[in-house]
Tab-separated table of C-alpha atoms and ligand atoms in Angstrom:
chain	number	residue	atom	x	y	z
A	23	UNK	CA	30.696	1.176	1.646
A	24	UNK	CA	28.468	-1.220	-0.871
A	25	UNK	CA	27.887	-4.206	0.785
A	26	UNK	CA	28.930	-7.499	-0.935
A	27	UNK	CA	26.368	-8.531	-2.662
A	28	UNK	CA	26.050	-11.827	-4.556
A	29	UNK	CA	25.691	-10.959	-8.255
A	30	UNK	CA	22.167	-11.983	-8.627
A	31	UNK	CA	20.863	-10.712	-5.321
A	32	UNK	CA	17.702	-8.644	-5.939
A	33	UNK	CA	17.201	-5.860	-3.406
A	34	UNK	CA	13.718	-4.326	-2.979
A	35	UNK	CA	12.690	-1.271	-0.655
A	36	UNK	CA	9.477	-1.418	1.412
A	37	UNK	CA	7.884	1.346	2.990
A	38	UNK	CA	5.291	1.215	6.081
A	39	UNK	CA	7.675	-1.882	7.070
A	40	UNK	CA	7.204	-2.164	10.364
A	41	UNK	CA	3.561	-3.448	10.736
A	42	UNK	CA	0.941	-4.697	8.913
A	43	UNK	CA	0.880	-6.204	5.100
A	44	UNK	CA	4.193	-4.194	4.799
A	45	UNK	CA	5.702	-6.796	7.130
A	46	UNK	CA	4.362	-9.385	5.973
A	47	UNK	CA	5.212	-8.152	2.223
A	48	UNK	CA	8.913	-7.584	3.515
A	49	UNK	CA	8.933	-11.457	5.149
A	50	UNK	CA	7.452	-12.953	1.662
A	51	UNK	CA	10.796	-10.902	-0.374
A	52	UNK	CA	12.974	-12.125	2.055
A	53	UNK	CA	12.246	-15.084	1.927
A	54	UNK	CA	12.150	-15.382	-2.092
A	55	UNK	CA	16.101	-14.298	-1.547
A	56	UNK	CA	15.659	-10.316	-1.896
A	57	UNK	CA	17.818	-7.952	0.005
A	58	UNK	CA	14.936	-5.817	1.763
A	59	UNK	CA	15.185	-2.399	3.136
A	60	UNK	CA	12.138	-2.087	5.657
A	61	UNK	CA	11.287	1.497	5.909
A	62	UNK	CA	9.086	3.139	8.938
A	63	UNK	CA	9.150	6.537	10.947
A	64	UNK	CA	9.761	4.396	14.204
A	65	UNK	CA	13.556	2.876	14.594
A	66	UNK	CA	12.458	0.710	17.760
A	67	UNK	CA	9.187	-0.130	15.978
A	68	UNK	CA	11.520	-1.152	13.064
A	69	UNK	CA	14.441	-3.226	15.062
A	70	UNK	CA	11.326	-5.238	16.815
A	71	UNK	CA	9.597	-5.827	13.415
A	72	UNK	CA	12.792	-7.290	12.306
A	73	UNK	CA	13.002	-9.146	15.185
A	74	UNK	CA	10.174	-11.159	14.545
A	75	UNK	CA	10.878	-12.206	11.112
A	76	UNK	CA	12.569	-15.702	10.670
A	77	UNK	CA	16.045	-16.248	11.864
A	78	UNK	CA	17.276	-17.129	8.454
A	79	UNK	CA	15.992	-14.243	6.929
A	80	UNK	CA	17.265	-11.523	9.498
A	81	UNK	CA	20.493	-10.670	8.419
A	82	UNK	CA	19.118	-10.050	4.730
A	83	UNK	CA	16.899	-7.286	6.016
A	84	UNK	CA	18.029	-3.817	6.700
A	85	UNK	CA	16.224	-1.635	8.585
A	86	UNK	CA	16.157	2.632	7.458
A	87	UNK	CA	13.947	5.104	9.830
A	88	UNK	CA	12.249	7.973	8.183
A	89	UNK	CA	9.439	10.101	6.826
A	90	UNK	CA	8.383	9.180	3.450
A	91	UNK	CA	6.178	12.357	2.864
A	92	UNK	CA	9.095	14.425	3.285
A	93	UNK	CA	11.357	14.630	0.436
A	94	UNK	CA	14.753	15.102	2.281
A	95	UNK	CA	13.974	11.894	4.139
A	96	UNK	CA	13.317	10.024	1.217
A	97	UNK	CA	16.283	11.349	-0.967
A	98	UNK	CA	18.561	10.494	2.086
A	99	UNK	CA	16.861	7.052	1.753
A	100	UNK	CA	18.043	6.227	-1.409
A	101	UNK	CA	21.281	7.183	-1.320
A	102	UNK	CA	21.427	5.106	1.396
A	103	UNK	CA	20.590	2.390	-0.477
A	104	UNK	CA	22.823	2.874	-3.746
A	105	UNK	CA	25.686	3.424	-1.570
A	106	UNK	CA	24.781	0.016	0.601
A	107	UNK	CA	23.836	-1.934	-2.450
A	108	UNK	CA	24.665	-0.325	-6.006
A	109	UNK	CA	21.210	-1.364	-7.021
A	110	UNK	CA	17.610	-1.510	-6.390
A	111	UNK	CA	14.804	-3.641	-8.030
A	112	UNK	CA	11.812	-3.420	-6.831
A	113	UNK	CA	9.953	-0.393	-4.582
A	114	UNK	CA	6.943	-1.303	-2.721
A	115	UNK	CA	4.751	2.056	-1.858
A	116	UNK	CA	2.729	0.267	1.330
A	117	UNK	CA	2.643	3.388	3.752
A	118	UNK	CA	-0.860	4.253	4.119
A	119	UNK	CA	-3.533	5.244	6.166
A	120	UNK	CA	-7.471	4.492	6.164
A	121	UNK	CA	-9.716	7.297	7.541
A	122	UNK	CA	-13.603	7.122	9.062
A	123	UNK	CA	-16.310	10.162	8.371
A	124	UNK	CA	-18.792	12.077	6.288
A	125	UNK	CA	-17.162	13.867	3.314
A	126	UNK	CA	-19.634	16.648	4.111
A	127	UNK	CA	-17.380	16.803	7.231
A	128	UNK	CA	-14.378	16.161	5.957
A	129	UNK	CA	-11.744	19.120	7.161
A	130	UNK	CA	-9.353	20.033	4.309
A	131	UNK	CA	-6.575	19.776	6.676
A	132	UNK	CA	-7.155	15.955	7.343
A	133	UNK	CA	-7.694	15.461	3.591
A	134	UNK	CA	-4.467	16.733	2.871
A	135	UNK	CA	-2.811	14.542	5.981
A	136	UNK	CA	-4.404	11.288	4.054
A	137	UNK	CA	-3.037	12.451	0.345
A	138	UNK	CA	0.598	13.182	2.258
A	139	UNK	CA	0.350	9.565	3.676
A	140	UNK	CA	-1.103	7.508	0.448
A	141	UNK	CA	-0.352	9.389	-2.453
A	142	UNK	CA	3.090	11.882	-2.086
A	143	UNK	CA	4.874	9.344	-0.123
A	144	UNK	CA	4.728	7.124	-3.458
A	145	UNK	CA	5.313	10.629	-5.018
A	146	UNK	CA	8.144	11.053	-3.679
A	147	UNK	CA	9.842	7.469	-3.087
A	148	UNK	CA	9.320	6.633	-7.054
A	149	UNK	CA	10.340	9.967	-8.089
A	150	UNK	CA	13.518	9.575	-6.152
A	151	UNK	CA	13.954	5.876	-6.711
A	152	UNK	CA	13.936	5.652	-10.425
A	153	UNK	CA	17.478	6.538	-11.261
A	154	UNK	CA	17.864	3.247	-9.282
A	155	UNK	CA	14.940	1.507	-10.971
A	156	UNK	CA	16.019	2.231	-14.821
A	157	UNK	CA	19.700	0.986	-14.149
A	158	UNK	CA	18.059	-2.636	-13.625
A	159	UNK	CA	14.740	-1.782	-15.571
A	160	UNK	CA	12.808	-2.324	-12.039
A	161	UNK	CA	9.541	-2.178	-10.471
A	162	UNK	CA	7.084	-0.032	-8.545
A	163	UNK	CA	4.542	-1.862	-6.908
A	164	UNK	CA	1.939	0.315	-4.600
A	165	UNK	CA	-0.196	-0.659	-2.209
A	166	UNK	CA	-3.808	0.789	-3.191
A	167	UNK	CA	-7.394	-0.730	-1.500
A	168	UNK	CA	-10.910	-1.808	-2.985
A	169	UNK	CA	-11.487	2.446	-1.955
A	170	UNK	CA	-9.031	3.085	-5.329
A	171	UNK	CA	-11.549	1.750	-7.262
A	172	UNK	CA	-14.781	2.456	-5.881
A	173	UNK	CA	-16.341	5.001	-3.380
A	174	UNK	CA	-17.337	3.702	-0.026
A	175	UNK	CA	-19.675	5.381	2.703
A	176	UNK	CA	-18.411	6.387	6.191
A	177	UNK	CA	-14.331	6.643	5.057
A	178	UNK	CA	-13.642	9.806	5.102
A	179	UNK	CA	-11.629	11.215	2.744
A	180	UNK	CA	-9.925	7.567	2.305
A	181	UNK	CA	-11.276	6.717	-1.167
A	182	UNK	CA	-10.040	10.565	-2.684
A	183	UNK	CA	-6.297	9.784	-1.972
A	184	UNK	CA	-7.065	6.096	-3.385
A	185	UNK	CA	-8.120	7.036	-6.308
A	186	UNK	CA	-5.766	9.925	-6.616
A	187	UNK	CA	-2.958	6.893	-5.662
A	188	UNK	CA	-4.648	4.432	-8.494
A	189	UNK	CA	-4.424	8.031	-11.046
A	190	UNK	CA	-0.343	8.012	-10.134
A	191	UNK	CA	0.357	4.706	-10.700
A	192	UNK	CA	-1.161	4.263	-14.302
A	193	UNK	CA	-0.018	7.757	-15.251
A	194	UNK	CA	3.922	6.640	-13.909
A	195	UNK	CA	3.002	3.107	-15.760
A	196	UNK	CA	2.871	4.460	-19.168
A	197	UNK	CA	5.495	7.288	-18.485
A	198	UNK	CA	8.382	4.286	-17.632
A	199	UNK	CA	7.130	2.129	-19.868
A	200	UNK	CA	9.429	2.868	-22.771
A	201	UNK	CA	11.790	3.486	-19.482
A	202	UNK	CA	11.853	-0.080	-18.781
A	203	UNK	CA	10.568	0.497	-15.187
A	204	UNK	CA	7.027	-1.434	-14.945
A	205	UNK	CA	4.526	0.607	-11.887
A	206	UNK	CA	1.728	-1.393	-10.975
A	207	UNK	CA	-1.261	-1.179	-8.743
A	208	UNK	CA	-2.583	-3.881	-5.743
A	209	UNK	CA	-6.115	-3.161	-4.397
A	210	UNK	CA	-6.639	-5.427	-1.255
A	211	UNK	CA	-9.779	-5.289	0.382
A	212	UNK	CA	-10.060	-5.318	4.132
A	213	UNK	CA	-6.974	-7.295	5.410
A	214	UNK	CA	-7.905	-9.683	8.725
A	215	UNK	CA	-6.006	-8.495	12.181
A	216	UNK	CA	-6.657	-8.311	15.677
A	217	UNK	CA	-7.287	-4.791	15.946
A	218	UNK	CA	-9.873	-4.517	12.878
A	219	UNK	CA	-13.050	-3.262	14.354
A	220	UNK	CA	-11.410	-1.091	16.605
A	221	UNK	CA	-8.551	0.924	14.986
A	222	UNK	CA	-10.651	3.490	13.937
A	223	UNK	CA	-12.050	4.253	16.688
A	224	UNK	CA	-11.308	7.946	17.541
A	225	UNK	CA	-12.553	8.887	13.919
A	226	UNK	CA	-15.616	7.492	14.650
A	227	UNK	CA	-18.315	10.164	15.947
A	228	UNK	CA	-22.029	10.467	16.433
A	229	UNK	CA	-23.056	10.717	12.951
A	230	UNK	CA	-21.924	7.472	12.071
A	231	UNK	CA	-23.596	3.744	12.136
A	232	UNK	CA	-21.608	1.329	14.483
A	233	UNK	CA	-20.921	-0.332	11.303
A	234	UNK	CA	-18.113	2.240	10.260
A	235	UNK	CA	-15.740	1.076	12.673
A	236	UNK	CA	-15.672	-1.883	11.039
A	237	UNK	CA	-13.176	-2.724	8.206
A	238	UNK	CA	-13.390	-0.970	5.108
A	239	UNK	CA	-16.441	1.143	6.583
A	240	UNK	CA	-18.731	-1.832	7.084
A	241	UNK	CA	-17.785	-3.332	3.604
A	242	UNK	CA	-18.826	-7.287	3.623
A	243	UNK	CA	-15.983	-8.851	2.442
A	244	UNK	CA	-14.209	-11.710	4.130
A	245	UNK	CA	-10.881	-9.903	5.617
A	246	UNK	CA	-7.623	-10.899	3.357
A	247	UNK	CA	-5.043	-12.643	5.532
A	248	UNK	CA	-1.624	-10.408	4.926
A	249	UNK	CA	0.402	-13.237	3.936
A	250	UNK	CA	-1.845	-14.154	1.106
A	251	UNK	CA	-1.601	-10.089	-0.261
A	252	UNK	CA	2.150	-10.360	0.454
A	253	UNK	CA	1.976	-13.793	-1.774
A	254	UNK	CA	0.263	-11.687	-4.653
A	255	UNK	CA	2.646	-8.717	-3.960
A	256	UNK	CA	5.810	-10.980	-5.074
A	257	UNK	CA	3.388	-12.413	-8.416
A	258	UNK	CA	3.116	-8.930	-9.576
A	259	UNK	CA	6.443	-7.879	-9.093
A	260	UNK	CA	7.801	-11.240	-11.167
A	261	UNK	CA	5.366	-11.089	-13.852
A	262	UNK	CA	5.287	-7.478	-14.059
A	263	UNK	CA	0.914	-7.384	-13.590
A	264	UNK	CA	-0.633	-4.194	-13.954
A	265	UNK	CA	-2.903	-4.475	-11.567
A	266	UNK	CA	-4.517	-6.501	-9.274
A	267	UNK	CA	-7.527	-6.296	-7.192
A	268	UNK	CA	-8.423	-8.802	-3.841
A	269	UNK	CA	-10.297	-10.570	-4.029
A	270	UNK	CA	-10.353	-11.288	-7.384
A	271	UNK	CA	-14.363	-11.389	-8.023
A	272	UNK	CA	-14.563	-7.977	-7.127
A	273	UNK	CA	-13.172	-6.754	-10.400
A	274	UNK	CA	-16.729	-7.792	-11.617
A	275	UNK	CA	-18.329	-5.324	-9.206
A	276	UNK	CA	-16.232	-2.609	-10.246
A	277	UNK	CA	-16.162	-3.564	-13.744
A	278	UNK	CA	-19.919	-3.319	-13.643
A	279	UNK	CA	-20.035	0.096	-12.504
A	280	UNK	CA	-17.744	1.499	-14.689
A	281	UNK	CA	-20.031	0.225	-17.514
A	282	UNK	CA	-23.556	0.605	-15.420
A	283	UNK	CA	-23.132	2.976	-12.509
A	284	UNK	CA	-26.349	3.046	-11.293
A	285	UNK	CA	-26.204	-0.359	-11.049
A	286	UNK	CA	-22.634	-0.590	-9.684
A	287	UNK	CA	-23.908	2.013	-6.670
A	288	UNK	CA	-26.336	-0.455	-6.165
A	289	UNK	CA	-24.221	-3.092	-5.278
A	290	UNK	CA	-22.294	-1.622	-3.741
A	291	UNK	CA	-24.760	-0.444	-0.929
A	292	UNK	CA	-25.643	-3.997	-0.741
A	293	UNK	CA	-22.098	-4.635	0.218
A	294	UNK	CA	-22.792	-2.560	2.778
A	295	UNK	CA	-26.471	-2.895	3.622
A	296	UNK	CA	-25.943	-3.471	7.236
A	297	UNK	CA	-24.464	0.199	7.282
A	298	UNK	CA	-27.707	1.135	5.226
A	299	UNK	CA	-29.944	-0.105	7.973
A	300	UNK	CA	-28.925	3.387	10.218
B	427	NAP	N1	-5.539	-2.589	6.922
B	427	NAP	C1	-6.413	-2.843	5.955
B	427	NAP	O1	-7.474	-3.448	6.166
B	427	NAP	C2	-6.096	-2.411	4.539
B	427	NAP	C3	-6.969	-2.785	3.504
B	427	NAP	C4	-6.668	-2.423	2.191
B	427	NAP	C5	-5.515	-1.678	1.931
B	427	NAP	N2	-4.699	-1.316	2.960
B	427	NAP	C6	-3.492	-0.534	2.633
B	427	NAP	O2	-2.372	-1.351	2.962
B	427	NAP	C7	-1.298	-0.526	3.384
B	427	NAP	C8	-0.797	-1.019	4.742
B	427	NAP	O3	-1.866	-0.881	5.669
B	427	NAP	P1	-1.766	-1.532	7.131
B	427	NAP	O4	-3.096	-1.328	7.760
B	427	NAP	O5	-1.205	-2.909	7.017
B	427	NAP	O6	-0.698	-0.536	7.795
B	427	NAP	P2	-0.396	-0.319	9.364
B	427	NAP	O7	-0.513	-1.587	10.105
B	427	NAP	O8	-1.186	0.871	9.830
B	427	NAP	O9	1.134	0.106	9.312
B	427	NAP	C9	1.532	1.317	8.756
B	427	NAP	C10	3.039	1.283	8.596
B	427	NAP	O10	3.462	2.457	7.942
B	427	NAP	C11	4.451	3.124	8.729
B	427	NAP	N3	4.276	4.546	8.448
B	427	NAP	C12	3.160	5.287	8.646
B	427	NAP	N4	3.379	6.548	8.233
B	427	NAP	C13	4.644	6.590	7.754
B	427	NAP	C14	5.444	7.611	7.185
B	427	NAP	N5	4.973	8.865	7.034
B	427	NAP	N6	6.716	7.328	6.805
B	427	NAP	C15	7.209	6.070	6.966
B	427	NAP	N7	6.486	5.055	7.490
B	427	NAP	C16	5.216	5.314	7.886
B	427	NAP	C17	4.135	2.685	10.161
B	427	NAP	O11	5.242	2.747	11.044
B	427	NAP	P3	5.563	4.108	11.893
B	427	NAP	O12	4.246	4.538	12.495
B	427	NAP	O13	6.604	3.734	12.888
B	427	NAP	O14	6.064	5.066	10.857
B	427	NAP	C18	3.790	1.205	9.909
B	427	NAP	O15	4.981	0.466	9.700
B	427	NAP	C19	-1.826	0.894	3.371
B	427	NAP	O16	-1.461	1.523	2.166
B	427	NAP	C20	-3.323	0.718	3.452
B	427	NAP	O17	-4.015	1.821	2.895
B	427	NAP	C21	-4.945	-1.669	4.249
């Protein structure tokens, strides 16, 4: 049965929901008056994310367990969501999954876990969302990092399914464009939380500086605080931006590589000259 929605009621789907920026992305849309489908594997994990959000938001939050790098999951997903709502208007691609090691040791079998996780789950959610999406000329939004734009040491195979993620969303961009459905990329570097330098931890292995365990591989950038991504999340989705990248100066570092990359790797050892020192 579709639920009764006000007329003007936006509704937006977020995946990787249940923790993290995603929460705090589905909080910031909730609070701007979207409808929000929170999406995670875990339906406890869910219900207690949704707990913690703001009273007055709770009851415009829905909550939708399931695999987003399997297909069936995610088809089942969105019929869920036309037959709830009758609409959808923004999809926000946030599952993902950071990785610590050597690409000289990099097993294919983990390489294709991290493109499952950060590149066919926004495969397969835009894919099946975008009968959806064209019906109110929507938008895609997915959640990249600084490793879609440049390489890093000591992150596995992180930065391939990045960049493979970053290749997606222009190639989908300029395929919907005459569509009406805008796809658009946000690059956040390391984001600030409690468990930072130690999330990693059974990645990490002899090989390795200390440093790696830290966020973003030992990157030294000031961690993002979710709420301010989630703030530039909503931005992009209203003004239909192409792409962003937190914080902002670092477009200058990757701009500067694209145009001087010995240069650019240069830098961007600096950024990570403690790591060096091993
Ligand atoms: N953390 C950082 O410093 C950082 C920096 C830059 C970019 N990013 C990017 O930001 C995004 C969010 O990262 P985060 O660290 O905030 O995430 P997180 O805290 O690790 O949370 C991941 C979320 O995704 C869900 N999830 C994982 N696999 C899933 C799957 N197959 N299907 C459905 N849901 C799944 C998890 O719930 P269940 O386990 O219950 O499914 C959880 O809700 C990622 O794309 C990441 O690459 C993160």
């Amino acid at each position: 049965m579709t639920d009764q929605l006000e007329s003007e009621t936006l509704v937006a789907v977020v995946t990787g929901a249940s923790a993290g920026l995603g929460l705090a992305i589905v909080s910031r849309f909730a609070r701007s008056g979207y409808y929000v489908v929170m999406v995670g594997r875990g339906r406890s994990r869910l219900e207690t994310a949704r707990e913690s959000l703001e009273d007055k938001i709770q009851s415009s939050v829905l909550i939708h367990a399931c695999d987003v790098t399997t297909s069936s999951d995610v088809e089942e997903l969105f019929r869920e969501v036309e037959a709830r709502y009758g609409r959808l208007d923004v999809l926000v691609n946030c599952v993902g999954e950071s990785d610590r090691g050597l690409l000289q040791n990099l097993n294919p079998e983990r390489m294709r876990q991290l493109f499952e996780v950060n590149v066919f789950s926004a495969l397969h959610c835009t894919q099946a969302a975008l009968p959806l999406l064209e019906q109110t000329g929507g938008v895609v939004l997915n959640v990249g990092s600084l490793a879609s734009k440049v390489g890093a040491r000591f992150i596995g195979g992180y930065a391939v399914a990045k960049h493979a993620l970053a290749g997606l969303t222009q190639q989908f961009r300029l395929e919907l464009l005459s569509r009406g459905v805008h796809v658009c990329l946000l690059s956040p570097g390391p984001i600030k939380r409690e468990d930072a330098g130690s999330r990693y931890s059974s990645h990490l292995t002899s090989e390795l500086p200390e440093q790696a365990r830290r966020p973003g591989g030992g990157t030294r950038v000031k961690g993002l605080s979710p709420d301010q991504i989630a703030s530039v999340a909503l931005t992009m989705v209203q003004k239909r931006q192409p792409d962003r990248v937190l914080p902002s100066y670092l477009r200058l570092l990757i701009s500067i590589g694209h145009f001087w990359p010995r240069l650019g790797d240069w830098l961007l050892l600096k950024f990570t000259s403690e790591a060096a020192s091993k």
